[in-house]
Amino acid sequence: MVKPFVPQLVYIEPRALDYPLARKLRDKFEDMGIEIRETTSHNQVRNLPGDNDFQKYRNAKSTLVVGIRKTLKFDTSKPSAEYAIPFATGCMGHCHYCYLQTTMGSKPYIRTYVNTDEIFEQAEKYMKERAPEITRFEASCTSDIVGIDHLTHTLKSAIEYFGKTDHGRLRFVTKFAHVDHLLDADHKGRTRFRFSINDDYVIKYFEPGTSRLPERIEAAVKVAEAGYPLGFIIAPIYLHEGWKKGYGEMLERLAEALPQKAKQDLTFELIQHRFTQPAKRVIQKNYPMSKLELDESKRKWKWGRYGIGKYVYTDPEQEEMKDTLKGHIGKLFPDSKIEYFT
Ligand code: SF4
């Protein structure tokens, strides 16, 4: 069982201490006996302990920086939401395929932002622009926010904030089961709580440092019982020997565990495994022993964002994936909605 994340080292930007949350976190980490260092900017967090890149990378992933979010322009977040809402960046998990490895580059440590009221004000502006249309905010574009929230409770305040809005919806996804503190949040049904799930093979070989499937399912049951709209992202769908059986069993276990009520408002998002060439280089550096198959010749090349091509599965493979997963989902969760396959 993966324990709730505890950082080995904490950096606090001095200006962050103007915000009550930073002071609260400082006191909390002091009480926990964690080493705290002050820094003037997160760019200064360069001299992380470690003799080589490999160790530095691992140490960074257990380092937490308490800072201020300066850029308040939100990125778009298609296809799951209109905007990405930035509460944190980085993640303590070690999923081999994780896109953060390329997007976070040389700064893989975890940052949490304490100026949440300013972030909410910005969200309010975006909601006003689109009203009376609903605006969806995705809170897990740059981190696994649930994985650190037992420490910060930022997500909890966001859930309660969006519970009070008329035109805002919050959504996020996690691979962590540490959800207990979120169960009594006053969500008013305006937050969709999603879990990223995968079959045993993928979790075992490619998702070290995250909660295992039974733990995620158990957490999803708690979340459903707390009345949250629930969703599952099956990602990355990865072809390996026995994948059809693996994904079938995963969905059966889920169907057995979930209360009937949750199955009536359930969403699924299906994302096939893909990689770019820069990502492949980073994965091979950070996880040199990985069994992850990254052979361009077996894949189909597709234009990606910023002109960087990505390698996806071939068309017949994609069809087979879609048919298999949609077949199981249709049978086991007839009232659910598949939002997209990509
Ligand atoms: Fe990346 Fe999510 Fe895994 Fe964290 S849990 S390493 S964000 S894929």
Coordinates of C-alpha atoms and ligand atoms in Angstrom, one line a residue:
M1 CA 0.0 0.0 0.0
V2 CA 1.3 3.4 -0.9
K3 CA 1.5 5.7 2.0
P4 CA 0.3 9.4 1.8
F5 CA 3.1 11.5 0.4
V6 CA 5.5 13.2 2.9
P7 CA 8.2 15.4 1.4
Q8 CA 11.8 14.8 2.4
L9 CA 12.6 18.5 1.9
V10 CA 10.5 21.6 1.8
Y11 CA 11.4 25.0 0.2
I12 CA 9.3 28.1 1.0
E13 CA 9.5 31.2 -1.1
P14 CA 9.6 34.1 1.4
R15 CA 6.8 36.1 -0.3
A16 CA 4.6 33.0 0.0
L17 CA 4.7 33.6 3.7
D18 CA 2.4 36.6 3.2
Y19 CA -0.3 34.1 2.7
P20 CA -1.9 32.2 5.6
L21 CA -1.7 28.8 3.9
A22 CA 2.1 29.1 3.6
R23 CA 2.5 29.9 7.3
K24 CA 0.2 27.0 8.1
L25 CA 2.3 24.6 6.0
R26 CA 5.5 25.9 7.5
D27 CA 4.2 25.2 11.0
K28 CA 2.9 21.8 9.9
F29 CA 6.2 20.7 8.3
E30 CA 8.2 22.0 11.3
D31 CA 6.0 19.9 13.6
M32 CA 6.6 16.9 11.3
G33 CA 10.4 17.4 11.6
I34 CA 10.9 18.0 7.9
E35 CA 13.8 20.1 6.8
I36 CA 12.6 23.5 5.5
R37 CA 14.8 25.8 3.4
E38 CA 13.9 29.3 2.4
T39 CA 14.5 30.5 -1.2
T40 CA 13.7 33.7 -3.1
S41 CA 12.4 32.0 -6.2
H42 CA 11.6 28.5 -7.3
N43 CA 14.3 28.8 -9.9
Q44 CA 16.8 28.8 -7.1
V45 CA 15.8 25.3 -6.1
R46 CA 18.6 24.0 -8.3
N47 CA 21.0 22.5 -5.9
L48 CA 18.9 19.5 -5.0
P49 CA 20.8 16.7 -3.2
G50 CA 22.1 13.9 -5.3
D51 CA 25.3 12.8 -7.0
N52 CA 23.9 12.4 -10.4
D53 CA 20.9 13.2 -12.6
F54 CA 19.2 10.0 -11.7
Q55 CA 19.4 10.6 -8.0
K56 CA 18.6 14.3 -8.3
Y57 CA 15.5 13.4 -10.3
R58 CA 14.3 11.1 -7.5
N59 CA 15.1 13.6 -4.8
A60 CA 13.3 16.3 -6.7
K61 CA 10.2 14.2 -6.8
S62 CA 10.1 14.1 -3.0
T63 CA 10.8 17.8 -2.6
L64 CA 7.9 20.3 -2.1
V65 CA 8.1 23.9 -3.0
V66 CA 5.6 26.2 -1.4
G67 CA 5.2 29.2 -3.7
I68 CA 3.0 31.7 -5.4
R69 CA 1.4 31.3 -8.8
K70 CA 2.4 34.3 -10.7
T71 CA 0.9 33.5 -14.1
L72 CA -2.8 33.8 -13.7
K73 CA -3.6 33.2 -17.3
F74 CA -5.1 29.7 -17.4
D75 CA -4.2 27.2 -20.2
T76 CA -6.9 25.6 -22.2
S77 CA -7.6 22.0 -21.4
K78 CA -9.3 20.2 -24.2
P79 CA -11.0 17.8 -24.5
S80 CA -11.9 17.4 -20.8
A81 CA -12.5 21.0 -19.8
E82 CA -12.3 24.6 -20.9
Y83 CA -9.4 25.6 -18.6
A84 CA -6.6 24.2 -16.6
I85 CA -6.7 25.6 -13.1
P86 CA -3.2 25.8 -11.6
F87 CA -3.0 24.7 -7.9
A88 CA 0.1 22.6 -8.1
T89 CA 2.8 21.3 -10.5
G90 CA 4.8 18.1 -10.4
C91 CA 4.0 14.7 -8.9
M92 CA 5.6 12.3 -6.5
G93 CA 4.5 9.3 -8.6
H94 CA 6.9 7.5 -10.9
C95 CA 4.8 6.5 -13.9
H96 CA 7.2 5.7 -16.6
Y97 CA 5.1 7.2 -19.4
C98 CA 4.2 10.4 -17.5
Y99 CA 4.0 13.5 -19.7
L100 CA 5.3 15.6 -16.9
Q101 CA 8.8 14.2 -17.4
T102 CA 9.0 16.2 -20.6
T103 CA 6.9 19.2 -19.6
M104 CA 8.7 19.7 -16.2
G105 CA 12.1 19.2 -17.7
S106 CA 14.9 20.0 -15.3
K107 CA 12.4 21.0 -12.5
P108 CA 10.6 17.8 -11.5
Y109 CA 10.0 18.9 -7.9
I110 CA 6.5 19.5 -6.7
R111 CA 5.2 23.0 -6.3
T112 CA 2.0 24.0 -4.4
Y113 CA 0.6 27.5 -4.8
V114 CA -0.7 29.3 -1.8
N115 CA -2.4 32.3 -3.4
T116 CA -5.6 30.3 -4.0
D117 CA -7.9 33.3 -3.6
E118 CA -6.2 35.0 -6.5
I119 CA -6.6 31.8 -8.6
F120 CA -10.3 31.6 -7.7
E121 CA -10.7 35.3 -8.7
Q122 CA -9.2 34.5 -12.1
A123 CA -11.5 31.5 -12.4
E124 CA -14.4 33.8 -11.7
K125 CA -13.4 36.1 -14.6
Y126 CA -13.4 33.2 -17.0
M127 CA -16.8 32.0 -15.8
K128 CA -18.2 35.5 -16.2
E129 CA -16.9 35.6 -19.8
R130 CA -18.7 32.4 -20.7
A131 CA -21.9 32.7 -18.6
P132 CA -24.6 31.5 -18.9
E133 CA -22.5 28.6 -20.4
I134 CA -20.9 26.3 -17.9
T135 CA -17.2 26.5 -17.6
R136 CA -15.2 23.4 -16.6
F137 CA -11.9 23.7 -14.8
E138 CA -9.4 20.8 -14.8
A139 CA -7.2 20.8 -11.7
S140 CA -4.9 17.9 -12.6
C141 CA -3.2 19.0 -15.9
T142 CA 0.2 19.7 -14.3
S143 CA 0.1 17.4 -11.2
D144 CA -1.7 14.7 -9.4
I145 CA -3.4 17.2 -7.1
V146 CA -5.1 14.6 -4.9
G147 CA -1.7 13.1 -4.1
I148 CA -0.6 16.2 -2.1
D149 CA -3.9 17.5 -1.0
H150 CA -3.9 15.7 2.4
L151 CA -1.1 18.2 3.2
T152 CA -2.4 21.4 1.7
H153 CA -6.2 21.0 1.5
T154 CA -6.1 23.4 -1.5
L155 CA -8.2 21.1 -3.6
K156 CA -10.7 20.8 -0.8
S157 CA -11.2 24.6 -0.7
A158 CA -11.5 24.6 -4.5
I159 CA -14.2 21.9 -4.3
E160 CA -16.1 24.1 -1.9
Y161 CA -15.5 27.2 -3.9
F162 CA -16.9 25.7 -7.0
G163 CA -19.8 24.3 -5.0
K164 CA -20.9 27.9 -4.5
T165 CA -20.6 29.0 -8.1
D166 CA -23.5 28.9 -10.6
H167 CA -21.5 28.4 -13.8
G168 CA -18.3 26.6 -12.7
R169 CA -17.5 22.9 -12.6
L170 CA -14.3 21.4 -11.2
R171 CA -12.8 18.1 -12.3
F172 CA -9.6 16.3 -11.6
V173 CA -8.1 12.9 -11.9
T174 CA -5.9 10.9 -9.6
K175 CA -4.0 7.7 -9.1
F176 CA -3.9 8.1 -5.4
A177 CA -6.4 6.7 -2.8
H178 CA -5.8 9.3 -0.1
V179 CA -9.2 10.9 -0.4
D180 CA -10.6 10.8 3.2
H181 CA -10.3 14.5 3.9
L182 CA -12.3 15.3 0.7
L183 CA -15.3 13.2 1.6
D184 CA -17.0 15.8 3.7
A185 CA -16.3 18.7 1.4
D186 CA -19.4 20.6 0.4
H187 CA -19.2 19.9 -3.3
K188 CA -22.9 20.4 -4.2
G189 CA -22.4 17.9 -7.1
R190 CA -20.3 20.4 -9.0
T191 CA -17.0 18.5 -8.9
R192 CA -16.4 15.4 -10.9
F193 CA -14.0 13.2 -9.1
R194 CA -12.1 10.9 -11.5
F195 CA -9.7 8.1 -11.0
S196 CA -7.2 7.0 -13.5
I197 CA -7.3 3.3 -13.7
N198 CA -5.4 0.6 -15.6
D199 CA -5.0 -3.1 -15.7
D200 CA -2.8 -5.0 -13.3
Y201 CA 0.1 -5.3 -15.8
V202 CA 0.3 -1.6 -16.5
I203 CA 0.0 -0.6 -12.8
K204 CA 2.6 -3.2 -11.8
Y205 CA 5.2 -2.4 -14.4
F206 CA 4.7 1.3 -15.2
E207 CA 3.1 3.1 -12.3
P208 CA 5.4 2.8 -9.3
G209 CA 4.7 5.1 -6.4
T210 CA 1.0 5.3 -7.0
S211 CA -2.0 3.5 -5.2
R212 CA -2.7 0.0 -6.6
L213 CA -6.0 -0.7 -8.3
P214 CA -7.9 -2.2 -5.3
E215 CA -7.0 0.9 -3.3
R216 CA -8.2 3.2 -6.1
I217 CA -11.4 1.3 -6.4
E218 CA -12.0 1.4 -2.7
A219 CA -11.4 5.2 -2.8
A220 CA -13.8 5.6 -5.7
V221 CA -16.5 3.8 -3.7
K222 CA -16.0 6.2 -0.8
V223 CA -16.1 9.2 -3.2
A224 CA -19.3 7.8 -4.8
E225 CA -20.9 7.3 -1.3
A226 CA -20.0 10.9 -0.5
G227 CA -22.3 11.9 -3.4
Y228 CA -19.6 13.2 -5.9
P229 CA -20.2 12.6 -9.6
L230 CA -17.6 10.0 -10.5
G231 CA -15.5 9.3 -13.5
F232 CA -12.7 7.0 -14.7
I233 CA -9.9 7.7 -17.1
I234 CA -8.5 4.6 -18.6
A235 CA -5.1 5.7 -19.5
P236 CA -2.8 4.9 -21.0
I237 CA -4.5 2.0 -22.8
Y238 CA -1.5 -0.1 -23.5
L239 CA -1.3 -3.2 -25.6
H240 CA 0.6 -6.0 -24.0
E241 CA 0.1 -9.8 -24.0
G242 CA -3.2 -10.5 -22.4
W243 CA -4.4 -6.9 -22.5
K244 CA -8.0 -7.8 -23.4
K245 CA -8.3 -10.0 -20.4
G246 CA -6.5 -7.5 -18.2
Y247 CA -8.8 -4.6 -19.1
G248 CA -11.9 -6.8 -18.9
E249 CA -11.0 -7.9 -15.4
M250 CA -10.3 -4.4 -14.3
L251 CA -13.8 -3.2 -15.4
E252 CA -15.5 -6.3 -13.8
R253 CA -13.8 -5.5 -10.5
L254 CA -15.0 -2.0 -10.8
A255 CA -18.5 -2.9 -11.6
E256 CA -18.7 -5.3 -8.7
A257 CA -17.4 -2.7 -6.2
L258 CA -19.4 0.4 -7.2
P259 CA -22.7 1.2 -5.7
Q260 CA -25.6 1.1 -8.1
K261 CA -26.3 4.8 -7.7
A262 CA -22.8 5.8 -8.8
K263 CA -23.3 3.8 -12.0
Q264 CA -26.1 6.1 -13.1
D265 CA -23.9 9.1 -13.5
L266 CA -20.5 7.8 -14.6
T267 CA -18.1 9.0 -17.2
F268 CA -15.3 7.2 -18.9
E269 CA -12.4 8.8 -20.9
L270 CA -10.3 6.5 -22.9
I271 CA -6.7 7.5 -23.9
Q272 CA -4.4 5.2 -25.8
H273 CA -0.7 5.2 -25.0
R274 CA 1.3 7.6 -27.1
F275 CA 4.8 9.0 -26.9
T276 CA 7.0 11.6 -28.6
Q277 CA 10.6 11.3 -29.4
P278 CA 11.7 13.8 -26.8
A279 CA 9.6 11.9 -24.2
K280 CA 11.2 8.6 -25.3
R281 CA 14.7 10.1 -24.6
V282 CA 13.6 11.3 -21.1
I283 CA 11.9 8.0 -20.2
Q284 CA 15.0 6.1 -21.2
K285 CA 17.1 8.4 -19.0
N286 CA 14.9 8.4 -16.0
Y287 CA 13.7 4.8 -16.1
P288 CA 16.4 2.9 -18.0
M289 CA 15.1 -0.5 -17.0
S290 CA 11.5 0.2 -18.1
K291 CA 9.7 -2.5 -20.1
L292 CA 7.6 0.3 -21.8
E293 CA 7.5 -0.4 -25.5
L294 CA 8.6 2.7 -27.4
D295 CA 9.3 1.4 -30.9
E296 CA 8.4 4.0 -33.5
S297 CA 8.2 1.4 -36.2
K298 CA 5.3 -0.3 -34.6
R299 CA 3.2 2.9 -34.3
K300 CA 1.4 5.4 -36.4
W301 CA 2.8 8.9 -36.5
K302 CA 0.4 11.7 -35.8
W303 CA 0.8 15.5 -35.7
G304 CA 0.8 16.7 -32.2
R305 CA 0.7 20.1 -30.4
Y306 CA 3.6 22.5 -31.1
G307 CA 4.4 20.5 -34.2
I308 CA 6.0 17.6 -32.3
G309 CA 4.8 14.4 -33.8
K310 CA 3.5 11.7 -31.5
Y311 CA 3.4 7.9 -32.0
V312 CA 0.0 6.3 -31.4
Y313 CA -1.2 2.8 -32.2
T314 CA -2.1 1.8 -35.7
D315 CA -5.6 2.3 -36.9
P316 CA -6.6 -1.4 -36.7
E317 CA -5.1 -1.5 -33.1
Q318 CA -7.1 1.6 -32.2
E319 CA -10.3 0.1 -33.5
E320 CA -9.7 -3.1 -31.5
M321 CA -9.0 -1.1 -28.3
K322 CA -12.2 1.0 -28.8
D323 CA -14.3 -2.1 -29.6
T324 CA -13.0 -4.0 -26.6
L325 CA -13.3 -1.3 -24.0
K326 CA -16.6 0.1 -25.3
G327 CA -18.0 -3.4 -25.4
H328 CA -17.1 -4.0 -21.7
I329 CA -18.2 -0.6 -20.6
G330 CA -21.5 -0.9 -22.5
K331 CA -22.3 -4.2 -20.9
L332 CA -21.1 -3.5 -17.3
F333 CA -22.1 0.2 -17.1
P334 CA -25.0 0.7 -19.5
D335 CA -26.0 4.1 -18.1
S336 CA -22.5 5.6 -18.3
K337 CA -21.1 8.0 -20.8
I338 CA -17.9 7.6 -22.8
E339 CA -16.7 11.1 -23.2
Y340 CA -14.0 10.5 -25.8
F341 CA -11.4 8.1 -27.1
T342 CA -8.1 9.7 -28.1
Ligands
SF4_1 FE1 2.4 11.5 -13.8 FE2 -0.1 11.0 -12.9 FE3 1.9 9.2 -12.6 FE4 1.9 11.5 -11.2 S1 0.4 9.9 -11.0 S2 3.7 10.5 -12.2 S3 1.1 12.9 -12.7 S4 1.0 9.9 -14.5

